[in-house]
mmCIF file of C-alpha atoms in Angstrom:
data_model
loop_
_atom_site.group_PDB
_atom_site.id
_atom_site.type_symbol
_atom_site.label_atom_id
_atom_site.label_comp_id
_atom_site.label_asym_id
_atom_site.label_seq_id
_atom_site.Cartn_x
_atom_site.Cartn_y
_atom_site.Cartn_z
ATOM 1 C CA MET A 174 130.358 121.899 29.306
ATOM 2 C CA LYS A 175 127.489 124.386 29.270
ATOM 3 C CA ARG A 176 124.731 123.337 31.618
ATOM 4 C CA ILE A 177 121.244 124.519 32.492
ATOM 5 C CA HIS A 178 119.669 122.952 35.561
ATOM 6 C CA PHE A 179 116.027 122.885 36.638
ATOM 7 C CA GLU A 180 114.548 121.919 40.001
ATOM 8 C CA ILE A 181 111.635 120.414 38.301
ATOM 9 C CA ILE A 182 110.888 119.818 34.633
ATOM 10 C CA GLU A 183 108.708 117.641 32.467
ATOM 11 C CA SER A 184 111.370 116.021 30.433
ATOM 12 C CA THR A 185 115.084 116.934 30.019
ATOM 13 C CA ASN A 186 115.131 115.433 26.582
ATOM 14 C CA ASP A 187 112.184 117.512 25.359
ATOM 15 C CA THR A 188 113.838 120.733 26.784
ATOM 16 C CA ALA A 189 117.201 119.823 25.363
ATOM 17 C CA LYS A 190 115.659 119.312 21.889
ATOM 18 C CA GLU A 191 114.177 122.878 22.127
ATOM 19 C CA TYR A 192 117.558 124.352 22.987
ATOM 20 C CA ALA A 193 119.190 122.429 20.145
ATOM 21 C CA ILE A 194 116.552 123.634 17.642
ATOM 22 C CA ASN A 195 117.282 127.262 18.934
ATOM 23 C CA GLY A 196 120.956 127.054 18.433
ATOM 24 C CA GLU A 197 122.645 125.296 21.292
ATOM 25 C CA SER A 198 125.496 123.007 20.261
ATOM 26 C CA GLU A 199 127.535 120.016 21.446
ATOM 27 C CA GLY A 200 128.720 120.309 25.030
ATOM 28 C CA PHE A 201 125.326 121.611 26.124
ATOM 29 C CA VAL A 202 123.387 119.595 28.802
ATOM 30 C CA VAL A 203 120.043 120.005 30.494
ATOM 31 C CA THR A 204 119.660 118.425 33.934
ATOM 32 C CA ALA A 205 116.935 118.347 36.591
ATOM 33 C CA ASP A 206 116.320 117.330 40.133
ATOM 34 C CA LEU A 207 112.886 115.978 39.256
ATOM 35 C CA GLN A 208 111.029 115.036 36.001
ATOM 36 C CA THR A 209 107.291 114.880 35.868
ATOM 37 C CA LYS A 210 107.203 113.174 32.479
ATOM 38 C CA GLY A 211 110.470 111.262 32.422
ATOM 39 C CA LYS A 212 110.408 108.847 29.518
ATOM 40 C CA GLY A 213 112.312 105.863 28.360
ATOM 41 C CA ARG A 214 112.484 103.911 25.124
ATOM 42 C CA LEU A 215 109.234 103.143 23.269
ATOM 43 C CA GLY A 216 107.372 105.801 25.204
ATOM 44 C CA ARG A 217 107.711 104.021 28.574
ATOM 45 C CA VAL A 218 107.759 106.031 31.834
ATOM 46 C CA TRP A 219 110.980 106.500 33.528
ATOM 47 C CA SER A 220 110.940 106.814 37.324
ATOM 48 C CA SER A 221 112.508 110.179 38.296
ATOM 49 C CA PRO A 222 112.945 110.672 42.032
ATOM 50 C CA LYS A 223 115.269 113.292 43.442
ATOM 51 C CA GLY A 224 118.735 112.130 43.992
ATOM 52 C CA ASN A 225 119.057 110.266 40.655
ATOM 53 C CA PHE A 226 120.727 111.757 37.595
ATOM 54 C CA PHE A 227 118.581 112.935 34.771
ATOM 55 C CA GLY A 228 120.482 114.655 31.951
ATOM 56 C CA SER A 229 120.169 115.187 28.273
ATOM 57 C CA PHE A 230 123.318 116.026 26.168
ATOM 58 C CA ILE A 231 123.413 117.560 22.694
ATOM 59 C CA ILE A 232 125.572 115.701 20.163
ATOM 60 C CA GLU A 233 126.298 117.569 16.965
ATOM 61 C CA GLY A 234 127.945 117.411 13.614
ATOM 62 C CA ILE A 235 127.027 113.723 12.850
ATOM 63 C CA ASN A 236 126.091 111.853 9.719
ATOM 64 C CA MET A 237 122.638 110.638 10.468
ATOM 65 C CA SER A 238 123.353 107.439 8.635
ATOM 66 C CA ARG A 239 125.550 106.574 11.649
ATOM 67 C CA ASN A 240 123.147 107.409 14.380
ATOM 68 C CA SER A 241 122.601 103.695 15.144
ATOM 69 C CA GLU A 242 126.069 103.650 16.562
ATOM 70 C CA LEU A 243 125.430 106.261 19.141
ATOM 71 C CA PRO A 244 123.625 104.191 21.841
ATOM 72 C CA PHE A 245 126.862 102.178 22.119
ATOM 73 C CA LEU A 246 128.972 105.173 22.450
ATOM 74 C CA VAL A 247 126.751 106.638 25.158
ATOM 75 C CA GLY A 248 126.525 103.253 26.941
ATOM 76 C CA ILE A 249 130.338 102.951 27.241
ATOM 77 C CA SER A 250 130.512 106.560 28.267
ATOM 78 C CA VAL A 251 128.245 105.902 31.245
ATOM 79 C CA ILE A 252 130.434 103.024 32.418
ATOM 80 C CA ASP A 253 133.514 105.103 31.982
ATOM 81 C CA ALA A 254 131.876 107.887 34.127
ATOM 82 C CA LEU A 255 130.871 105.298 36.846
ATOM 83 C CA LYS A 256 134.292 103.842 36.903
ATOM 84 C CA PHE A 257 135.754 107.333 37.675
ATOM 85 C CA PHE A 258 134.110 106.981 41.105
ATOM 86 C CA ASP A 259 134.502 103.206 41.547
ATOM 87 C CA ASN A 260 137.022 101.477 39.218
ATOM 88 C CA ASP A 261 135.861 98.073 40.452
ATOM 89 C CA ILE A 262 132.233 98.488 39.519
ATOM 90 C CA GLU A 263 131.253 95.799 37.041
ATOM 91 C CA CYS A 264 128.565 97.309 34.920
ATOM 92 C CA ARG A 265 127.423 95.777 31.706
ATOM 93 C CA CYS A 266 125.874 97.228 28.508
ATOM 94 C CA LYS A 267 122.515 95.528 27.637
ATOM 95 C CA TRP A 268 121.660 95.850 23.959
ATOM 96 C CA PRO A 269 120.475 98.299 22.782
ATOM 97 C CA ASN A 270 120.437 100.935 25.485
ATOM 98 C CA ASP A 271 120.495 99.876 29.112
ATOM 99 C CA ILE A 272 123.254 99.613 31.674
ATOM 100 C CA MET A 273 123.081 96.765 34.166
ATOM 101 C CA LEU A 274 124.680 96.168 37.530
ATOM 102 C CA ASP A 275 124.468 92.857 39.355
ATOM 103 C CA GLY A 276 121.930 91.740 36.729
ATOM 104 C CA LYS A 277 119.600 94.638 37.452
ATOM 105 C CA LYS A 278 118.994 97.867 35.559
ATOM 106 C CA LEU A 279 120.939 100.778 36.590
ATOM 107 C CA CYS A 280 120.594 103.142 33.750
ATOM 108 C CA GLY A 281 118.497 103.863 30.624
ATOM 109 C CA ILE A 282 119.512 105.828 27.577
ATOM 110 C CA LEU A 283 117.174 107.511 25.129
ATOM 111 C CA LEU A 284 118.346 109.126 21.894
ATOM 112 C CA GLU A 285 116.205 111.451 19.908
ATOM 113 C CA VAL A 286 116.700 113.529 16.771
ATOM 114 C CA ALA A 287 116.498 117.290 17.361
ATOM 115 C CA THR A 288 117.666 118.683 13.956
ATOM 116 C CA ASP A 289 119.182 117.390 10.797
ATOM 117 C CA ASN A 290 122.613 117.291 12.458
ATOM 118 C CA LYS A 291 121.906 117.249 16.234
ATOM 119 C CA ILE A 292 120.852 114.307 18.499
ATOM 120 C CA VAL A 293 119.899 114.587 22.124
ATOM 121 C CA ALA A 294 121.226 111.717 24.336
ATOM 122 C CA GLY A 295 119.015 111.418 27.423
ATOM 123 C CA ILE A 296 120.604 109.467 30.342
ATOM 124 C CA GLY A 297 118.890 108.384 33.532
ATOM 125 C CA ILE A 298 121.026 106.842 36.217
ATOM 126 C CA ASN A 299 119.794 105.365 39.542
ATOM 127 C CA LEU A 300 122.324 106.908 41.851
ATOM 128 C CA GLN A 301 120.504 106.969 45.159
ATOM 129 C CA HIS A 302 117.127 105.347 44.488
ATOM 130 C CA HIS A 303 115.642 102.565 42.269
ATOM 131 C CA PRO A 304 112.091 101.413 41.624
ATOM 132 C CA SER A 305 110.671 98.576 43.563
ATOM 133 C CA GLU A 306 109.647 95.318 41.828
ATOM 134 C CA GLY A 307 106.053 96.358 42.042
ATOM 135 C CA GLU A 308 106.658 99.594 40.206
ATOM 136 C CA VAL A 309 108.349 98.181 37.129
ATOM 137 C CA SER A 310 108.396 94.909 35.257
ATOM 138 C CA TYR A 311 112.199 94.401 35.553
ATOM 139 C CA PRO A 312 114.643 94.215 38.436
ATOM 140 C CA ALA A 313 116.389 97.569 39.114
ATOM 141 C CA THR A 314 119.143 98.739 41.361
ATOM 142 C CA SER A 315 121.080 101.936 42.299
ATOM 143 C CA VAL A 316 124.718 102.819 42.923
ATOM 144 C CA LEU A 317 123.945 103.478 46.515
ATOM 145 C CA SER A 318 122.132 100.171 47.299
ATOM 146 C CA SER A 319 124.525 98.057 45.244
ATOM 147 C CA ARG A 320 127.877 99.657 45.918
ATOM 148 C CA HIS A 321 127.083 101.717 49.123
ATOM 149 C CA LYS A 322 128.659 104.615 47.353
ATOM 150 C CA PHE A 323 127.192 108.127 47.313
ATOM 151 C CA ILE A 324 127.616 110.039 44.117
ATOM 152 C CA THR A 325 126.004 113.434 43.578
ATOM 153 C CA THR A 326 124.188 114.440 40.512
ATOM 154 C CA ASP A 327 126.677 117.300 39.981
ATOM 155 C CA GLU A 328 129.634 114.948 40.128
ATOM 156 C CA MET A 329 127.973 112.536 37.752
ATOM 157 C CA CYS A 330 127.238 115.291 35.251
ATOM 158 C CA VAL A 331 130.872 116.404 35.092
ATOM 159 C CA ALA A 332 132.102 112.856 34.792
ATOM 160 C CA LEU A 333 129.562 112.025 32.011
ATOM 161 C CA SER A 334 130.387 115.164 30.116
ATOM 162 C CA ASN A 335 134.069 114.307 30.155
ATOM 163 C CA ALA A 336 133.500 110.647 29.131
ATOM 164 C CA LEU A 337 131.234 111.654 26.325
ATOM 165 C CA LYS A 338 133.666 114.180 25.017
ATOM 166 C CA GLU A 339 136.495 111.584 25.028
ATOM 167 C CA ASN A 340 134.489 108.826 23.289
ATOM 168 C CA LEU A 341 132.878 111.306 20.778
ATOM 169 C CA ASN A 342 136.360 112.386 19.776
ATOM 170 C CA ILE A 343 137.365 108.723 19.197
ATOM 171 C CA TRP A 344 134.171 108.059 17.261
ATOM 172 C CA LYS A 345 134.391 111.095 15.019
ATOM 173 C CA ASN A 346 138.108 110.687 14.281
ATOM 174 C CA GLU A 347 138.606 106.974 14.219
ATOM 175 C CA GLY A 348 135.169 105.547 13.462
ATOM 176 C CA PHE A 349 132.894 102.985 15.150
ATOM 177 C CA TYR A 350 135.504 100.103 15.447
ATOM 178 C CA LYS A 351 137.015 101.060 18.810
ATOM 179 C CA ILE A 352 133.577 102.003 20.272
ATOM 180 C CA ARG A 353 132.198 98.685 19.169
ATOM 181 C CA ARG A 354 135.157 96.791 20.611
ATOM 182 C CA LYS A 355 134.894 98.525 23.903
ATOM 183 C CA TRP A 356 131.164 97.963 24.080
ATOM 184 C CA LEU A 357 131.512 94.186 23.395
ATOM 185 C CA GLU A 358 134.077 93.859 26.234
ATOM 186 C CA CYS A 359 131.355 94.836 28.639
ATOM 187 C CA ALA A 360 128.287 93.380 26.781
ATOM 188 C CA TYR A 361 125.672 91.792 28.996
ATOM 189 C CA LYS A 362 125.023 88.041 28.353
ATOM 190 C CA ILE A 363 127.242 87.824 25.372
ATOM 191 C CA ASN A 364 127.795 84.236 24.193
ATOM 192 C CA GLU A 365 124.655 83.201 26.070
ATOM 193 C CA LYS A 366 121.269 82.160 24.897
ATOM 194 C CA ILE A 367 118.681 84.991 24.861
ATOM 195 C CA LYS A 368 115.309 85.723 23.516
ATOM 196 C CA ILE A 369 114.271 88.923 21.581
ATOM 197 C CA LYS A 370 110.724 90.115 21.262
ATOM 198 C CA GLN A 371 110.214 92.288 18.151
ATOM 199 C CA LEU A 372 106.561 93.399 17.617
ATOM 200 C CA ASP A 373 104.776 90.092 16.899
ATOM 201 C CA LYS A 374 107.898 87.988 16.351
ATOM 202 C CA THR A 375 110.310 86.348 18.866
ATOM 203 C CA PHE A 376 113.790 85.181 18.092
ATOM 204 C CA GLU A 377 115.950 82.823 20.234
ATOM 205 C CA GLY A 378 119.673 82.227 19.869
ATOM 206 C CA ILE A 379 123.118 82.729 21.207
ATOM 207 C CA PHE A 380 124.111 86.399 21.336
ATOM 208 C CA ARG A 381 127.458 86.404 19.489
ATOM 209 C CA THR A 382 128.181 90.046 18.645
ATOM 210 C CA ILE A 383 126.993 93.287 17.172
ATOM 211 C CA ASP A 384 127.794 94.237 13.617
ATOM 212 C CA ASP A 385 129.282 97.453 12.147
ATOM 213 C CA ASN A 386 125.720 99.087 12.315
ATOM 214 C CA GLY A 387 125.132 98.025 15.905
ATOM 215 C CA TYR A 388 122.705 95.213 14.884
ATOM 216 C CA LEU A 389 122.624 92.347 17.334
ATOM 217 C CA ILE A 390 123.691 89.033 15.826
ATOM 218 C CA LEU A 391 122.078 85.870 17.069
ATOM 219 C CA GLU A 392 123.281 82.360 16.305
ATOM 220 C CA GLY A 393 120.263 80.270 15.819
ATOM 221 C CA ASP A 394 119.775 76.595 15.093
ATOM 222 C CA ASN A 395 122.161 75.013 12.616
ATOM 223 C CA ASN A 396 124.532 78.018 13.139
ATOM 224 C CA GLU A 397 122.053 80.236 11.351
ATOM 225 C CA LYS A 398 122.974 83.999 11.770
ATOM 226 C CA ILE A 399 119.964 86.250 12.668
ATOM 227 C CA LYS A 400 120.418 89.969 12.513
ATOM 228 C CA ILE A 401 118.307 92.127 14.768
ATOM 229 C CA ASN A 402 118.057 95.858 14.503
ATOM 230 C CA ALA A 403 115.461 96.566 17.231
ATOM 231 C CA GLY A 404 113.541 94.738 19.870
ATOM 232 C CA ASP A 405 113.226 93.901 23.604
ATOM 233 C CA VAL A 406 115.933 91.506 24.916
ATOM 234 C CA LEU A 407 114.641 88.949 27.401
ATOM 235 C CA TYR A 408 117.163 87.275 29.624
ATOM 236 C CA GLY A 409 114.982 85.170 31.807
ATOM 237 C CA LYS A 410 114.309 81.449 31.541
ATOM 238 C CA LEU A 411 113.851 80.574 27.883
#
């Protein structure tokens, strides 16, 4: 792992993309104590207080036709890293790119293309702090508040780097099958009824699986199969 760390930065993802464009390769990570313009999926703001982990890892040498598989690889890598510190922690992967703990958001993942063969995987984990209900539209938690366990950002960076390296090796050499299987083992709300909002459309059904491209498969009325490639998953009362 080659790491560059900042006390304060606008966005680790934006900075990591610049390094990727300028020649840095897989194994390079940008981290920060604070982000002033931390971002999540769909341009949403990511709360970035000191004590939480904010890091962006360069992933290289991939076929861009397979980049839809990467959120699942990164998701299970986050859980693997957390289990290094607490093997009993029961995190779940929420499609497509969140990690849940006790039904609350613990981690967000943002993947962005840097070059024609490099992707930056931004990972934000609530280690010591989490937003209050008034700050965000979803319930959130942290490792410290939920598990009463203190993990430093340096420790998490090493654990994440190791987990990503291991799962990338599996993915590059053996394909998506093992990654998909591992993700499904910890999928949030699988085999339960969910609702997905996609632009001006809403879909409801039983979340059955993800396919070989990472698309979510809903089972609708009359056993109709609905394939979803993007959207916000709602798990409240339907």
